[in-house]
Coordinates of C-alpha atoms in Angstrom, one line a residue:
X1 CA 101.5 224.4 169.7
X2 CA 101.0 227.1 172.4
X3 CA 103.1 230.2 171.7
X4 CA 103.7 232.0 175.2
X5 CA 104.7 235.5 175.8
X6 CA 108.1 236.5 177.4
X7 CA 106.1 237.1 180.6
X8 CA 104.7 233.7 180.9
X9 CA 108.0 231.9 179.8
X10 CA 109.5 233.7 182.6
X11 CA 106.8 232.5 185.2
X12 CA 107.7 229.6 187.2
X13 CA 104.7 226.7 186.6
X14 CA 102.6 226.9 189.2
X15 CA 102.7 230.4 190.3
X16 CA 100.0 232.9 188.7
X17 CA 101.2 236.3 187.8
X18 CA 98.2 238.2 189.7
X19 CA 99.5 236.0 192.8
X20 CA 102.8 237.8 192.5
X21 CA 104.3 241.1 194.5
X22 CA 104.4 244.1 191.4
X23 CA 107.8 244.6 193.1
X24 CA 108.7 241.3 191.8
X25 CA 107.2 242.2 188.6
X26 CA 108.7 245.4 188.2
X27 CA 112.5 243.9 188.8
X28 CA 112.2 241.6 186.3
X29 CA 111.4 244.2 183.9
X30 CA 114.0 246.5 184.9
X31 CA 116.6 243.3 184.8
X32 CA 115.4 243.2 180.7
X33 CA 115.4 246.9 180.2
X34 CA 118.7 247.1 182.0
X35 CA 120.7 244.3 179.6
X36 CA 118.9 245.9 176.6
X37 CA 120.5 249.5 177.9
X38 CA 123.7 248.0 178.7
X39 CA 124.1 246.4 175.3
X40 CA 123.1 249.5 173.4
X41 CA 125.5 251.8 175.5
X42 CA 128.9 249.5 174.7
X43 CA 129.4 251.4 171.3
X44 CA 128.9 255.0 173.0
X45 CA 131.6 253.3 176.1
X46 CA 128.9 255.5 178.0
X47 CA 127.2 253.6 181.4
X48 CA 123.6 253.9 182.4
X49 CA 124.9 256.3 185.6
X50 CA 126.6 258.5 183.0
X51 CA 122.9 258.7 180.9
X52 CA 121.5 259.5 184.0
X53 CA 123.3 262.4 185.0
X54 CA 123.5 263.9 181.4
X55 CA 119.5 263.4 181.1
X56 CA 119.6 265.7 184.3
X57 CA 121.2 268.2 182.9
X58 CA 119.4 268.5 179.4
X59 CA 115.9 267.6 182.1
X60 CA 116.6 270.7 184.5
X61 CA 119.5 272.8 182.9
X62 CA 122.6 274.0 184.2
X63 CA 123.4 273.1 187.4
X64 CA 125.3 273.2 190.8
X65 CA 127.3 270.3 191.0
X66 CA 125.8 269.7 194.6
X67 CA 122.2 269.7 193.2
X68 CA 123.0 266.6 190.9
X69 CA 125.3 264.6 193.3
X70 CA 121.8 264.9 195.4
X71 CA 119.0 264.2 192.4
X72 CA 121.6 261.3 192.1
X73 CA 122.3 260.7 195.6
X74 CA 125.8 260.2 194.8
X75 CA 128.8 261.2 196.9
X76 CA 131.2 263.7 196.1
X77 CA 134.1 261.7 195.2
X78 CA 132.3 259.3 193.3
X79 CA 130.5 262.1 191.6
X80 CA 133.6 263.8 190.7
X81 CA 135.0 260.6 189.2
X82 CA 131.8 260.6 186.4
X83 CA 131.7 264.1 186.0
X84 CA 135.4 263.9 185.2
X85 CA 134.9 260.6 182.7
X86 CA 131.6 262.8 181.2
X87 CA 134.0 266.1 180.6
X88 CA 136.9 264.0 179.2
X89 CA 134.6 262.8 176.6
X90 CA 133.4 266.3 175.6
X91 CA 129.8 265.8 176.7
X92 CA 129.6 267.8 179.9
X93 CA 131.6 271.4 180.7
X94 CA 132.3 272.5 184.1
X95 CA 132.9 276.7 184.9
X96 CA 132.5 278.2 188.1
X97 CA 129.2 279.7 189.6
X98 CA 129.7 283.8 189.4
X99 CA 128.1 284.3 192.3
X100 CA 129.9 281.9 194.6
X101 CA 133.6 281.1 192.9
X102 CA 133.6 277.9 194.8
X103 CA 130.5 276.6 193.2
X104 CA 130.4 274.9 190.2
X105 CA 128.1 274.5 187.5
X106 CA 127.4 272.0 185.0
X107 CA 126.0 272.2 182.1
X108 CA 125.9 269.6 178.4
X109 CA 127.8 269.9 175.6
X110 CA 127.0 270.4 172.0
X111 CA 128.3 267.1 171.9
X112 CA 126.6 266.1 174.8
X113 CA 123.4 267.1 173.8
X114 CA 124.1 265.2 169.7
X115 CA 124.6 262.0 172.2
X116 CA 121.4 262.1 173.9
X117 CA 119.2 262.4 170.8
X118 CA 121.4 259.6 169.3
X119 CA 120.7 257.7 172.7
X120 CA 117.0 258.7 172.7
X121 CA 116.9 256.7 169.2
X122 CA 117.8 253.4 171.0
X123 CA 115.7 254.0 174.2
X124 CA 112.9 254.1 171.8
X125 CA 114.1 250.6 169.5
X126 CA 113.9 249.7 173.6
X127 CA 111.2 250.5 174.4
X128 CA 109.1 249.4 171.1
X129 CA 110.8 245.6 172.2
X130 CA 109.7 246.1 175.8
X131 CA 106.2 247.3 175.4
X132 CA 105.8 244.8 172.1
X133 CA 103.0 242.8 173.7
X134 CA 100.7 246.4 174.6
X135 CA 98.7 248.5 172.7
X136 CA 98.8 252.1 172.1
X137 CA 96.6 253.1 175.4
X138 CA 98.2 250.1 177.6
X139 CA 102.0 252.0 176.9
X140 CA 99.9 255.3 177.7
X141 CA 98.7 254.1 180.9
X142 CA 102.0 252.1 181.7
X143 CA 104.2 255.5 181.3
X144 CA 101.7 257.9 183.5
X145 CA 101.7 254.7 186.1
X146 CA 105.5 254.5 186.5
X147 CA 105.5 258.3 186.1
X148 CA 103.3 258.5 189.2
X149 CA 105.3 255.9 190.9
X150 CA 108.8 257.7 190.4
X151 CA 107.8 260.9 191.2
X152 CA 108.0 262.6 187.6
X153 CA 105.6 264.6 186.7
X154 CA 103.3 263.8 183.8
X155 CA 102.8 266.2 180.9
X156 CA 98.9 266.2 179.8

């Protein structure tokens, strides 16, 4: 009996992987990565959006409340309605910008910041599933590729 990995049970018969677009590729990874995220976030009652925007701000600091509703190229309304979800929760505060009273600033939480390393427990148990099938360099090589690809800068 043939064992196949996830990658080739997920390939149509008759179509070759190298014959396929990454982009193709790529989503069906994120679609895994994405249910594996989703199902690790229902005890936390936290959404992937809400882990994005408090990565930001432990990422880049405090910040202006325009500056992430841009990194996350989110409108204003709908920005305010996860910013307010965050601060009810205790993970984010909100205070005014000294400098310009109309501006506000963001920044985590104790709390907030206790949830991310909790988080960044179960991105790894993630990521260990994901990346089962590569070796130590292959995961190297993967992360500096997406890295690349999403703009992030790599630390050497």
């Amino acid at each position: 009996m043939t064992v196949r990995t996830p990658a080739e049970r997920a390939q149509p018969s008759g179509t070759r992987v190298d014959e396929l677009p990454a982009a193709v590729l790529i989503a069906r990874v994120a679609r895994r990565v994405r249910s594996r995220l989703r199902a690790a976030l229902v005890p936390t009652g936290l959404r992937q959006r809400h882990l994005v925007a408090l990565s930001y701000l432990r990422d880049h600091g405090p910040a202006r409340q325009q500056s992430l509703a841009e990194s996350l190229c989110m409108d204003a309304s709908s920005l305010v309605c996860l910013l307010n979800d965050l601060e009810d929760r205790d993970l984010i505060a909100r205070r005014r910008d000294r400098e310009d009273r109309r501006r506000g600033i963001l920044e985590l939480t104790d709390h907030g910041r206790a949830t991310l390393t909790e988080i960044d427990a179960v991105l790894a148990d993630i990521d260990a599933e994901i990346l089962a099938d590569l070796d130590e360099s292959e995961r190297t090589d993967l992360r500096a590729l997406l890295a690349r690809l999403s703009g992030v800068g790599v630390e050497a």
